[in-house]
JSON list of C-alpha atoms in Angstrom, two decimals:
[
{"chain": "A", "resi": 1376, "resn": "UNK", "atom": "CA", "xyz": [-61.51, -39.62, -33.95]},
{"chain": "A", "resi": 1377, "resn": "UNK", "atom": "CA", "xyz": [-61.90, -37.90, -37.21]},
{"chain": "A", "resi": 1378, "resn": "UNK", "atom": "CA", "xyz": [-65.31, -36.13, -35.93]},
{"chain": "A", "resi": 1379, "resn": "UNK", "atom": "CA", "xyz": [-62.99, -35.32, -33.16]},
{"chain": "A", "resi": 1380, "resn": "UNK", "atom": "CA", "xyz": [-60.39, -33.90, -35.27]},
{"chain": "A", "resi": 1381, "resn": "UNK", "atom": "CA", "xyz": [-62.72, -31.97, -37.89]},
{"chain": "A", "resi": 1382, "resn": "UNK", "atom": "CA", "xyz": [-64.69, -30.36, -34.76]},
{"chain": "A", "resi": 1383, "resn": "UNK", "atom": "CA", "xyz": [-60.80, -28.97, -33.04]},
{"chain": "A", "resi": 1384, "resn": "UNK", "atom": "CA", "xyz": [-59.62, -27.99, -36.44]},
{"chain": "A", "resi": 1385, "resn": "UNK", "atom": "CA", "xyz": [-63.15, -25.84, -36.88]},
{"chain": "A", "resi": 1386, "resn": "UNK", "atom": "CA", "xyz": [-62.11, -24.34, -33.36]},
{"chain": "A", "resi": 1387, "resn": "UNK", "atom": "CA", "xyz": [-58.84, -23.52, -34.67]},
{"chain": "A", "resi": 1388, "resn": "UNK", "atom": "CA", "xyz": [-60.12, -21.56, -37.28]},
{"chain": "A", "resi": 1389, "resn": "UNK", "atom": "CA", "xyz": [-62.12, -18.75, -35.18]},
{"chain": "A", "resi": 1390, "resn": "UNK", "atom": "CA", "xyz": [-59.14, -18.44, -33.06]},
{"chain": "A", "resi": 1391, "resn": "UNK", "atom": "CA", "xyz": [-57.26, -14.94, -33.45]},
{"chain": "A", "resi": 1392, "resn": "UNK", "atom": "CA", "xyz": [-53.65, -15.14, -32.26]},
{"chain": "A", "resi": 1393, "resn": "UNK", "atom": "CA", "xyz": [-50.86, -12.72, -31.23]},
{"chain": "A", "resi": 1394, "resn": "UNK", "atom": "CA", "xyz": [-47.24, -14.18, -32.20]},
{"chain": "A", "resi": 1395, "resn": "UNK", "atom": "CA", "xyz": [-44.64, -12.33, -30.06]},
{"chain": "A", "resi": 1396, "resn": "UNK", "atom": "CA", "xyz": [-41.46, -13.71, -31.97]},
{"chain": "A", "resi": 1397, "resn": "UNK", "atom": "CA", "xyz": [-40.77, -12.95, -35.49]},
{"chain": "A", "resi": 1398, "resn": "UNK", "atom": "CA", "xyz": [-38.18, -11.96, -37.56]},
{"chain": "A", "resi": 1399, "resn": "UNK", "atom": "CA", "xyz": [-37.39, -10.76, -40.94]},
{"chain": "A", "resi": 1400, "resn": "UNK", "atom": "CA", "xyz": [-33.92, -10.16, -42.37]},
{"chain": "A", "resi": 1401, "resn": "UNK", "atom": "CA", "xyz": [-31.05, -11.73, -44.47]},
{"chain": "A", "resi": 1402, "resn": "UNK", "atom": "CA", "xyz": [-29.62, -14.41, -41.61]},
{"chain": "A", "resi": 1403, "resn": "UNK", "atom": "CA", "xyz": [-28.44, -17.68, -41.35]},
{"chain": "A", "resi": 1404, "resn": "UNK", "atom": "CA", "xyz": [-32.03, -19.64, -40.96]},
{"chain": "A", "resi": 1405, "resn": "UNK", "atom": "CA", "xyz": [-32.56, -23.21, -40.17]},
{"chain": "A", "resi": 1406, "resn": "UNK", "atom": "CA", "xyz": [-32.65, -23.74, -43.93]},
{"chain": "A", "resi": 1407, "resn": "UNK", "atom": "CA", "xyz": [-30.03, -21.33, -45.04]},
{"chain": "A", "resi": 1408, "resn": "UNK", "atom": "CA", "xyz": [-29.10, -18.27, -45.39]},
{"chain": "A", "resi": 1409, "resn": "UNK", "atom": "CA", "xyz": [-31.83, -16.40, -46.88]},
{"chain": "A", "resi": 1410, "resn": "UNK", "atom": "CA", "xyz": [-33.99, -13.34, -46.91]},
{"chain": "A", "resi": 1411, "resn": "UNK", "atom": "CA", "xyz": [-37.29, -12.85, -45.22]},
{"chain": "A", "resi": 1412, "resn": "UNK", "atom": "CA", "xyz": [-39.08, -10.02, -45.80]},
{"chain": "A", "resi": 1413, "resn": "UNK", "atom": "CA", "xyz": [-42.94, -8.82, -44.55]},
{"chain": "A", "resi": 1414, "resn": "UNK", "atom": "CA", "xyz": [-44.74, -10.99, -47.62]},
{"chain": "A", "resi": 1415, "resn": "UNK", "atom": "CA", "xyz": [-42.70, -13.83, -46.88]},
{"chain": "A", "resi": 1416, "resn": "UNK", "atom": "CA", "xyz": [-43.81, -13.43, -43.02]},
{"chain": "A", "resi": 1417, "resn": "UNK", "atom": "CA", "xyz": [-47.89, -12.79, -44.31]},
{"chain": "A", "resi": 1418, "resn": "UNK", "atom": "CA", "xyz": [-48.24, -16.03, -46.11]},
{"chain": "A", "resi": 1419, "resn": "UNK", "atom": "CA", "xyz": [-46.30, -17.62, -43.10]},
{"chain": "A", "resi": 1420, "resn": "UNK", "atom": "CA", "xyz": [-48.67, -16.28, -40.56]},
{"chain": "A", "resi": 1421, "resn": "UNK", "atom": "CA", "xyz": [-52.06, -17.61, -42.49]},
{"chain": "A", "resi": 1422, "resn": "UNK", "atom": "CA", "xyz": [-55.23, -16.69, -41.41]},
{"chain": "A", "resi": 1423, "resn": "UNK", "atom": "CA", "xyz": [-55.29, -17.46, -37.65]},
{"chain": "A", "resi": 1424, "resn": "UNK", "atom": "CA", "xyz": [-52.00, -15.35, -36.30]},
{"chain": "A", "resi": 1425, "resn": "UNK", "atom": "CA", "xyz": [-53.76, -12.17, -36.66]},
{"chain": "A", "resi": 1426, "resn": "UNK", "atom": "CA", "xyz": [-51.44, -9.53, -35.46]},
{"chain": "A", "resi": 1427, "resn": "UNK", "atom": "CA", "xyz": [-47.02, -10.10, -34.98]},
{"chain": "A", "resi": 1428, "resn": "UNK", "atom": "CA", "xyz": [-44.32, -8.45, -33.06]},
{"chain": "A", "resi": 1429, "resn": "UNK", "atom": "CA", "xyz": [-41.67, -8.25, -35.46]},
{"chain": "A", "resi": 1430, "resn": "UNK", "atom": "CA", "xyz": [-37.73, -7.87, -34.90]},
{"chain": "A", "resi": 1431, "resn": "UNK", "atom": "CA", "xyz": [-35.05, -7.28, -37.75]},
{"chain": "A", "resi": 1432, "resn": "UNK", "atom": "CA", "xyz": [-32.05, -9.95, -37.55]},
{"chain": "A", "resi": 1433, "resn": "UNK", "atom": "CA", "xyz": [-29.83, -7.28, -39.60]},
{"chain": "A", "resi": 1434, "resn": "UNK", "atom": "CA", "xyz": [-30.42, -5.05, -36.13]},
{"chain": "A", "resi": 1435, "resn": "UNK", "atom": "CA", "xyz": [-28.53, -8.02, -34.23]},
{"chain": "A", "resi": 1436, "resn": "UNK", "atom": "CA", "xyz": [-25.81, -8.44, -36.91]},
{"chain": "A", "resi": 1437, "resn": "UNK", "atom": "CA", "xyz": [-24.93, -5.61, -39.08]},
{"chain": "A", "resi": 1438, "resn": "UNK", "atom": "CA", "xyz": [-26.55, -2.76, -36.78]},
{"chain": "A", "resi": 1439, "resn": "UNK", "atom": "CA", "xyz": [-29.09, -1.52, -34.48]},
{"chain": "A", "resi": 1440, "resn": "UNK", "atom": "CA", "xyz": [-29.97, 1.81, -35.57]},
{"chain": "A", "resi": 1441, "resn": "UNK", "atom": "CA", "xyz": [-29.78, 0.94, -39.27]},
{"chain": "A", "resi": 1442, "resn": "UNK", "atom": "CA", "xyz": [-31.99, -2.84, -38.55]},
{"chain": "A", "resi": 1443, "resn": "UNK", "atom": "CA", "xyz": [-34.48, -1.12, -36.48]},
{"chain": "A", "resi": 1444, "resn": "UNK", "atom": "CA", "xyz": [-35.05, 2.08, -39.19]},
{"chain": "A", "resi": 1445, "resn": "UNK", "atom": "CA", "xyz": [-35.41, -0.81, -41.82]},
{"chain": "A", "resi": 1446, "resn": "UNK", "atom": "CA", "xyz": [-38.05, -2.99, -39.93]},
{"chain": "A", "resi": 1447, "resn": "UNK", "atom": "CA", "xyz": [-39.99, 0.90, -39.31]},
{"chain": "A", "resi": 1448, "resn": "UNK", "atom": "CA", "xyz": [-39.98, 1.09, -43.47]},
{"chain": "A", "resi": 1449, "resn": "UNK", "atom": "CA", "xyz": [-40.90, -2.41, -43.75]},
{"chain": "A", "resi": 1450, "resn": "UNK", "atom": "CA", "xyz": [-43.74, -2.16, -40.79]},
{"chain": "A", "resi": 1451, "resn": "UNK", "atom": "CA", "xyz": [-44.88, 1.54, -41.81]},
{"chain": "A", "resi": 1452, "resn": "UNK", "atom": "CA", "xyz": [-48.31, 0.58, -44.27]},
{"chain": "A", "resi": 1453, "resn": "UNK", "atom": "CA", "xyz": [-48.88, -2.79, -42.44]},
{"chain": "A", "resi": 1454, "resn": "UNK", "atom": "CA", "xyz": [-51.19, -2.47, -39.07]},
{"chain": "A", "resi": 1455, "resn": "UNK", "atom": "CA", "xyz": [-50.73, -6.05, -38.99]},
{"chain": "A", "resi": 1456, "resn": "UNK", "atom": "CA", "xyz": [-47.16, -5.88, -37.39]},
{"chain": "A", "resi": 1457, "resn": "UNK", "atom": "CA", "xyz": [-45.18, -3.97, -34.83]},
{"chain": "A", "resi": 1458, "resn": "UNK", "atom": "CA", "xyz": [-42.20, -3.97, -34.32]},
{"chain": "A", "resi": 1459, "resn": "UNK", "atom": "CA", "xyz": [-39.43, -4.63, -32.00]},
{"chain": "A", "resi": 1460, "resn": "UNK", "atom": "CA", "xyz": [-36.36, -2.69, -31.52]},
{"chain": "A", "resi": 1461, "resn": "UNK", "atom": "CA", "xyz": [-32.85, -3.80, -30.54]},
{"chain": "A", "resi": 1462, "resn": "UNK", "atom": "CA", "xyz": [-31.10, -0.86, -27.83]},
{"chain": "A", "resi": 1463, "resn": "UNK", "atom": "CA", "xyz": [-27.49, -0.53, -26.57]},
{"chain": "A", "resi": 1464, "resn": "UNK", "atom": "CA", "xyz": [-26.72, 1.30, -23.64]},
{"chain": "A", "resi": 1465, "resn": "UNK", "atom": "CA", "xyz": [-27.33, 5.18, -23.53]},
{"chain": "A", "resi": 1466, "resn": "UNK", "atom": "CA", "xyz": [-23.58, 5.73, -23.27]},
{"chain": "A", "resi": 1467, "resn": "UNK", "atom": "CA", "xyz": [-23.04, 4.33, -26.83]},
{"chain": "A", "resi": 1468, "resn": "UNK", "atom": "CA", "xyz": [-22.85, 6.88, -29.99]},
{"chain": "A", "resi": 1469, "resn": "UNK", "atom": "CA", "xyz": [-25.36, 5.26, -31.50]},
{"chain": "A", "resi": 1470, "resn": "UNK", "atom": "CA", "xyz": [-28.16, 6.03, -29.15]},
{"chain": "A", "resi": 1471, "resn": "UNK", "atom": "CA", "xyz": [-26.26, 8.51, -26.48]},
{"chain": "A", "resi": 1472, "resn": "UNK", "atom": "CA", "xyz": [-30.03, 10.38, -26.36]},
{"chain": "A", "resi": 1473, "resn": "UNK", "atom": "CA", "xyz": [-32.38, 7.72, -25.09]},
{"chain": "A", "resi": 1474, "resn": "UNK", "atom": "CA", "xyz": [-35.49, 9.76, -24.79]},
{"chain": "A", "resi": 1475, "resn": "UNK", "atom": "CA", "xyz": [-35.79, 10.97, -28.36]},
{"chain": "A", "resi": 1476, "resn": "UNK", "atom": "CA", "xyz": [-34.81, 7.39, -29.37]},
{"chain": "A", "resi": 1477, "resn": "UNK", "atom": "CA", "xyz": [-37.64, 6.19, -27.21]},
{"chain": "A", "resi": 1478, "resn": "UNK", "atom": "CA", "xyz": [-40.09, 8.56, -29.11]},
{"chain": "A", "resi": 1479, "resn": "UNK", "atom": "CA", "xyz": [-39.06, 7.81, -32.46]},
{"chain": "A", "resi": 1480, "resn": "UNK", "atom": "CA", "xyz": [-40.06, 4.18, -31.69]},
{"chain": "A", "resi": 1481, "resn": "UNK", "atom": "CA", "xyz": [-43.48, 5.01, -30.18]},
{"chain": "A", "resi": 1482, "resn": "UNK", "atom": "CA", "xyz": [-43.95, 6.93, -33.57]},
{"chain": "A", "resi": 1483, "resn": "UNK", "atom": "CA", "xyz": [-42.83, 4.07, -35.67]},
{"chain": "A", "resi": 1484, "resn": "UNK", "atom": "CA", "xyz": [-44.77, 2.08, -33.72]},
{"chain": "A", "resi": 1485, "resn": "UNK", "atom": "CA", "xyz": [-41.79, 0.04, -31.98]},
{"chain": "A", "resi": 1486, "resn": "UNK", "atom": "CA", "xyz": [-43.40, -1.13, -29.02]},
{"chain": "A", "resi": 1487, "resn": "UNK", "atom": "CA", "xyz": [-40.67, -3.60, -27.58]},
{"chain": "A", "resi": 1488, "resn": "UNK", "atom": "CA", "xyz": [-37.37, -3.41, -26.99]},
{"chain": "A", "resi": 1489, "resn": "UNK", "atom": "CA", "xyz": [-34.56, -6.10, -27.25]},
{"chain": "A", "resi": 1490, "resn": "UNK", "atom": "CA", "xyz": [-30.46, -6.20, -26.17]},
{"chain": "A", "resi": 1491, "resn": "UNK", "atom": "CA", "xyz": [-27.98, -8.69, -27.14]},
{"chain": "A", "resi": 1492, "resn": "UNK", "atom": "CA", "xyz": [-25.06, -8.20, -24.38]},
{"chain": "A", "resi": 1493, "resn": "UNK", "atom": "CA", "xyz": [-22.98, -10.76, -25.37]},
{"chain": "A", "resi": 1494, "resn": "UNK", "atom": "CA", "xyz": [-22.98, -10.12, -28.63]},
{"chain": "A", "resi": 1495, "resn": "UNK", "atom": "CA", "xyz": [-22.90, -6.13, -28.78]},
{"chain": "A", "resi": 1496, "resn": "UNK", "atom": "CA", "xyz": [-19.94, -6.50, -26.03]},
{"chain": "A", "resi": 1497, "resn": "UNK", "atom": "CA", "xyz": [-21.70, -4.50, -22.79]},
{"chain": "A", "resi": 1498, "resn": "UNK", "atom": "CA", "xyz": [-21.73, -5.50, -19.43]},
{"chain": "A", "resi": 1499, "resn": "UNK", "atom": "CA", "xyz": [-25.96, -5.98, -18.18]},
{"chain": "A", "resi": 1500, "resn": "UNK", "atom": "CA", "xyz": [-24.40, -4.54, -14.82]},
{"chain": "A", "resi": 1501, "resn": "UNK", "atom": "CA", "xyz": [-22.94, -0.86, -15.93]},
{"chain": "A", "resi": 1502, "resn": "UNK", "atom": "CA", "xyz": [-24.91, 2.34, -15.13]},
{"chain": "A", "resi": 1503, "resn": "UNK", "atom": "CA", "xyz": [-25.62, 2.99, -18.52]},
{"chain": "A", "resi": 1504, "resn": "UNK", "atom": "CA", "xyz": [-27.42, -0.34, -19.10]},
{"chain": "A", "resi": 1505, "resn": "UNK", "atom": "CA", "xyz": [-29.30, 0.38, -15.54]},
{"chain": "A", "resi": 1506, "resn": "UNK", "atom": "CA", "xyz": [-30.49, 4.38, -17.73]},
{"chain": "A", "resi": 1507, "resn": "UNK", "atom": "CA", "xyz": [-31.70, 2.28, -20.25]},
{"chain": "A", "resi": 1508, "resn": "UNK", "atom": "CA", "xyz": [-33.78, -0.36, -18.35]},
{"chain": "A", "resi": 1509, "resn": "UNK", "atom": "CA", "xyz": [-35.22, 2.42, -15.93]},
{"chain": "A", "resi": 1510, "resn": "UNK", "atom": "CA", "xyz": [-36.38, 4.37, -19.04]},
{"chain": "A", "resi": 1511, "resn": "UNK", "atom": "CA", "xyz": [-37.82, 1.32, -20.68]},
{"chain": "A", "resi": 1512, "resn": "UNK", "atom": "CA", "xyz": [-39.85, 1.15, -17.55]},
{"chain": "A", "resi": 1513, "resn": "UNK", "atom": "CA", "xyz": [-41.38, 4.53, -17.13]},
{"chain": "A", "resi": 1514, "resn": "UNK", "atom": "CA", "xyz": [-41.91, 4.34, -20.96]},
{"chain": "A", "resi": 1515, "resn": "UNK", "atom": "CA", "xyz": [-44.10, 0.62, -20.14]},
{"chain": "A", "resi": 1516, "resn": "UNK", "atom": "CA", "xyz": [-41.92, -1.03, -22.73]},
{"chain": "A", "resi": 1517, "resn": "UNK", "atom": "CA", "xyz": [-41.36, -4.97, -22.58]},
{"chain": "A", "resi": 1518, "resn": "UNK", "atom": "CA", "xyz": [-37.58, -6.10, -22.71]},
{"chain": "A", "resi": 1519, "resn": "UNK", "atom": "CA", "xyz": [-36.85, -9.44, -24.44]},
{"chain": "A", "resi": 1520, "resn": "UNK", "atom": "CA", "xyz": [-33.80, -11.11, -23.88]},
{"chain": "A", "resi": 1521, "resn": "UNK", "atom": "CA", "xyz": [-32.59, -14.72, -25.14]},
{"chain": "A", "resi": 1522, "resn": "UNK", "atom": "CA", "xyz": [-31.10, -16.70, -22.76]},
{"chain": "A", "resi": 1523, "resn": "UNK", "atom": "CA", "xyz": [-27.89, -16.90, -24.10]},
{"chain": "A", "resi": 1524, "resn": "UNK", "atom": "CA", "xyz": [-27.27, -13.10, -23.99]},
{"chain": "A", "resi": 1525, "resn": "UNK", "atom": "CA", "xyz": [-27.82, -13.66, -20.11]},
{"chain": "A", "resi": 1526, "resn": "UNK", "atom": "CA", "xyz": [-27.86, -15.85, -17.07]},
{"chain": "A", "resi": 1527, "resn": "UNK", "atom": "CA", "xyz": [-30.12, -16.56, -14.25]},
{"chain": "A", "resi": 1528, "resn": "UNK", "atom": "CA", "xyz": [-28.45, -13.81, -11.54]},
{"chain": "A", "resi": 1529, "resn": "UNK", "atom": "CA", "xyz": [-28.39, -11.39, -14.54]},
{"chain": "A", "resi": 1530, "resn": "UNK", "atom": "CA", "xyz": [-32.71, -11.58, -14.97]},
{"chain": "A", "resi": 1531, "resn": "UNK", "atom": "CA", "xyz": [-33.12, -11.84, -11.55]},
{"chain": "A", "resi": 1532, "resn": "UNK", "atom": "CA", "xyz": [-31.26, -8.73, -10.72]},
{"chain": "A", "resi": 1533, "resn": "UNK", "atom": "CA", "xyz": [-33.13, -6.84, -13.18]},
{"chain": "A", "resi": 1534, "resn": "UNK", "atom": "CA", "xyz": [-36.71, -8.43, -12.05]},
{"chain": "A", "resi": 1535, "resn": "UNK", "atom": "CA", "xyz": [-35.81, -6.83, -8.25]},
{"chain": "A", "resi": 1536, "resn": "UNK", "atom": "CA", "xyz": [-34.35, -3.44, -9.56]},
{"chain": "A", "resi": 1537, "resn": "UNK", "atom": "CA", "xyz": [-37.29, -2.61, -12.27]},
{"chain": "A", "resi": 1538, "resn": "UNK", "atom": "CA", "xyz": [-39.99, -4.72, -10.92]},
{"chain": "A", "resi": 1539, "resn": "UNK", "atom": "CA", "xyz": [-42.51, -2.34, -13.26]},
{"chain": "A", "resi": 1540, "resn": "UNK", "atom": "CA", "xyz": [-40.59, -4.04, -16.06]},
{"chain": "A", "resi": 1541, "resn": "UNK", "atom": "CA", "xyz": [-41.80, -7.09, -17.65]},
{"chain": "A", "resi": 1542, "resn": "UNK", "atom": "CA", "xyz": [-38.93, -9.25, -18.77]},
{"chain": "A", "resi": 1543, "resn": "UNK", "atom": "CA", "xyz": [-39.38, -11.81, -21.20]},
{"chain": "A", "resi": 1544, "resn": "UNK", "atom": "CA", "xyz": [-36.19, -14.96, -21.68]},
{"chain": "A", "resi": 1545, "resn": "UNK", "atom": "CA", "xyz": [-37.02, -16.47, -24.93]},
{"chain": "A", "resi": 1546, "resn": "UNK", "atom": "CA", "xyz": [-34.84, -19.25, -26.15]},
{"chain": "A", "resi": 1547, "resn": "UNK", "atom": "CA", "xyz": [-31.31, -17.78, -28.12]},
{"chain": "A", "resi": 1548, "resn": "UNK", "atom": "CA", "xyz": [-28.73, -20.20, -29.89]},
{"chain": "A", "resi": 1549, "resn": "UNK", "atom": "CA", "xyz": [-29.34, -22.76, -26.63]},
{"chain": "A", "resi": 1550, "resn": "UNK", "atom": "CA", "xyz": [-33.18, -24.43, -25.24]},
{"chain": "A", "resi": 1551, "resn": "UNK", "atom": "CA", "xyz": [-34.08, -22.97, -22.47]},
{"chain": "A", "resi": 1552, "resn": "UNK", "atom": "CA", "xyz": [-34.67, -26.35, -21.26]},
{"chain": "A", "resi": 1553, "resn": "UNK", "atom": "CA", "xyz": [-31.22, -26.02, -19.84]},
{"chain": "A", "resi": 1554, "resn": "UNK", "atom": "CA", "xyz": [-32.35, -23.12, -17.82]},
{"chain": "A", "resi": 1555, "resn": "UNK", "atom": "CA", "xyz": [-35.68, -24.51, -16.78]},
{"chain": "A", "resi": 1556, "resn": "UNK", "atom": "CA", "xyz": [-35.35, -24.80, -12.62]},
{"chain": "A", "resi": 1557, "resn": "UNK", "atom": "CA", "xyz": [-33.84, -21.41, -12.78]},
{"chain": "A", "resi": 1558, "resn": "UNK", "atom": "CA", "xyz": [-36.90, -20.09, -14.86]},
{"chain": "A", "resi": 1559, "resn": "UNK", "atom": "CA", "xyz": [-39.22, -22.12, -12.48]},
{"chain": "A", "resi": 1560, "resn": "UNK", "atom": "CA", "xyz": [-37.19, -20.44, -8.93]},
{"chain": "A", "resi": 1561, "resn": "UNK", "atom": "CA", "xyz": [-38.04, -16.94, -11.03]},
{"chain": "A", "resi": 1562, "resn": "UNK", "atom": "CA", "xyz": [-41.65, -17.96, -12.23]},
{"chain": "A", "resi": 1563, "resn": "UNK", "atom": "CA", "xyz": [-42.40, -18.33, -8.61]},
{"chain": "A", "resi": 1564, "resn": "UNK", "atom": "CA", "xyz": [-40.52, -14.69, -7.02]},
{"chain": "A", "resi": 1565, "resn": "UNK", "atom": "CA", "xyz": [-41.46, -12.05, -9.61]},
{"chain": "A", "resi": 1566, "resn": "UNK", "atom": "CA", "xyz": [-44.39, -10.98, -11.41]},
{"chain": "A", "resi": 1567, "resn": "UNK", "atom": "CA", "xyz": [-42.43, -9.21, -13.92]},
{"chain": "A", "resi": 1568, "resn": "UNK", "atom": "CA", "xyz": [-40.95, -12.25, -15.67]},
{"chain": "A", "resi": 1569, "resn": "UNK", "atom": "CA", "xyz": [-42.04, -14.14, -18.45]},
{"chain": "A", "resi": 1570, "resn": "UNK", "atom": "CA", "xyz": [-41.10, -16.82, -21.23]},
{"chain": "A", "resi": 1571, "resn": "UNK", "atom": "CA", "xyz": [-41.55, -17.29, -24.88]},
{"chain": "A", "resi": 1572, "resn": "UNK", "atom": "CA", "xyz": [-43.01, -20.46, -26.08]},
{"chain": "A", "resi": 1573, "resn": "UNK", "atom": "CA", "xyz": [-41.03, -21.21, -28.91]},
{"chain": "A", "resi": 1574, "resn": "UNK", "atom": "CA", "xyz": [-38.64, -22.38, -26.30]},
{"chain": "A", "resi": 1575, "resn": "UNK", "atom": "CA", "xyz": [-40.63, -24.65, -24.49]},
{"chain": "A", "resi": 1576, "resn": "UNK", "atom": "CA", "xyz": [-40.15, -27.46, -26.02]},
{"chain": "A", "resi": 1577, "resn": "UNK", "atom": "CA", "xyz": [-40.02, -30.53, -24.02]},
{"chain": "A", "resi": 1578, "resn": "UNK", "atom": "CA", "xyz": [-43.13, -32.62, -23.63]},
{"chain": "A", "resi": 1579, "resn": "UNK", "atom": "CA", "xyz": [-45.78, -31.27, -20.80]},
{"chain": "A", "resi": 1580, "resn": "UNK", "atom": "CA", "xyz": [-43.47, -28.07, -20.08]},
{"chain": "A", "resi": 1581, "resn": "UNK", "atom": "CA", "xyz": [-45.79, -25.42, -20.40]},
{"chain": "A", "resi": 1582, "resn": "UNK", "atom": "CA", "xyz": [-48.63, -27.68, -19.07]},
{"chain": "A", "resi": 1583, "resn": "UNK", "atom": "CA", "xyz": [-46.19, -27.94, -16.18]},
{"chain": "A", "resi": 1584, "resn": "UNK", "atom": "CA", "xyz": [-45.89, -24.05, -15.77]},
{"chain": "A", "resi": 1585, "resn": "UNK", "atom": "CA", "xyz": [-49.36, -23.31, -16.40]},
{"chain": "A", "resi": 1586, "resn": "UNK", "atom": "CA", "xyz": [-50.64, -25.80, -13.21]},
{"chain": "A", "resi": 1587, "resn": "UNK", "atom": "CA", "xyz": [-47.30, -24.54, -11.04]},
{"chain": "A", "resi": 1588, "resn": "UNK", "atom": "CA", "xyz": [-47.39, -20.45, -11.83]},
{"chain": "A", "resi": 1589, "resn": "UNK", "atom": "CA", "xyz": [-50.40, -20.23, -13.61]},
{"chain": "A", "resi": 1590, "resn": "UNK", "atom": "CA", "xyz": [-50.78, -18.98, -17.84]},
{"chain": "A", "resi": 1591, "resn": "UNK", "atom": "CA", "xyz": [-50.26, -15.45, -18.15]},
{"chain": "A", "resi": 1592, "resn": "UNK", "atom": "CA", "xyz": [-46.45, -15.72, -17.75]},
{"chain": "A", "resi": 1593, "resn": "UNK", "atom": "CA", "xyz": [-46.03, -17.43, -20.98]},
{"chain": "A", "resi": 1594, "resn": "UNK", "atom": "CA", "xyz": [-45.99, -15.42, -24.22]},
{"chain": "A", "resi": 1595, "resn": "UNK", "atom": "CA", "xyz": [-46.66, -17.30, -27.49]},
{"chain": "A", "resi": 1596, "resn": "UNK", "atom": "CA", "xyz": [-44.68, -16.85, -29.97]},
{"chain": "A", "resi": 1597, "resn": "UNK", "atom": "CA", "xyz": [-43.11, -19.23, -32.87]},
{"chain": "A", "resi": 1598, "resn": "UNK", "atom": "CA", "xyz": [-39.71, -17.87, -33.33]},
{"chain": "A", "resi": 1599, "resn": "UNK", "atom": "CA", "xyz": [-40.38, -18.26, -37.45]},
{"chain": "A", "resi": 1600, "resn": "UNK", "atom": "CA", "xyz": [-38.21, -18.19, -39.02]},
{"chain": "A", "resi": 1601, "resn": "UNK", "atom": "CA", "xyz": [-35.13, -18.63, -36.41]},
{"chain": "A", "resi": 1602, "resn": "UNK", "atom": "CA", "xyz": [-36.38, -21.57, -34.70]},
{"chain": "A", "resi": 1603, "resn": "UNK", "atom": "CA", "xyz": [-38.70, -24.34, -35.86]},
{"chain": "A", "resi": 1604, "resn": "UNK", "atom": "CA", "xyz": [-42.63, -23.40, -35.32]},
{"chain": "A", "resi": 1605, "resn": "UNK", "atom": "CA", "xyz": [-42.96, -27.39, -35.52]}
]
């Protein structure tokens, strides 16, 4: 067992990884409220997690436009990260012109986008949400949402009307364990759908998915440090 061990852990090593899900920020973590900032995130990542897609928690709670221009400072001299921005709908003051907003995160090298619709108060349904997700298509960029900022007939609606749109549920304040047959029914209808790791969490889940729908709808990522990478 120990030959067994040293030989997996020597695999481990030469692995590279991508980690889709982290965050940096002053927030309420699982141990507190404390500030994470890009060195904090480095000597979390090690060796192995080679590259990050990075979000700003002050972008969820405090603001958008001033969150995301922080995590483009903080990102700017490290090729090791990019970053993820969080959007409101084009009819908001904030970001009423979506195209140049859309370019100024391809510059900055923002390459995802996130919304919180519960808690930024829109309604996933209203024509100015629908601008936003058709430009987020032609532009190729991914759309993250946590599963408590939607429900099931929410992401399905937006897997039929942007089907060029890949839509990834990772797990919010709730598992998405609680969602799971719901995830499964849209695992099996659309391409463009996909779930974050860090929220699968129950014992043989993602073996489950992977022999049911296959491995290249689930995106690893550890959720560090908003949810436990444990």
């Amino acid at each position: 067992l120990i030959g067994l061990r040293n030989e997996i852990l020597s695999h481990m090593r030469n692995l590279n990884f991508f980690d889709a899900n982290c965050w940096v920020g002053t927030a309420d973590f699982l141990d507190g409220k404390r500030t994470i900032g890009i060195s904090e995130l480095k000597i979390y990542l090690g060796k192995n997690i080679k590259e990050a897609l990075v979000s700003n928690k002050r972008a969820i709670d405090y603001s958008p436009i001033i969150g995301n221009k922080e995590l483009a400072k903080m990102i700017k001299a490290e090729k090791r990260f990019l970053g993820t921005a969080v959007l409101l709908p084009g009819a908001t003051k904030e970001m009423r012109n979506l195209e140049k907003y859309l370019n100024w995160m391809q510059i900055n090298r923002m390459v995802a986008a996130r919304i919180f619709p519960r808690k930024h108060s829109f309604a996933i349904s209203s024509h100015s949400v629908e601008e936003l997700l058709s430009k987020l298509s032609q532009n190729n960029i991914p759309l993250i949402v946590w599963n408590t900022e939607v429900d099931m007939d929410e992401i399905e609606d937006i897997c039929i009307n942007f089907p060029t749109l890949h839509l990834i549920l990772e797990m919010g304040e709730a598992k998405i364990i609680y969602d799971i047959q719901g995830c499964y029914n849209l695992l099996k209808l659309y391409d463009n759908f996909y779930i974050g790791m860090e929220g699968l969490v129950t014992a043989y889940l993602i073996e489950d998915i992977v022999e049911r729908f296959g491995d290249k709808h689930i995106i690893f990522g550890s959720g560090f440090p908003l949810q436990d990478p444990k």
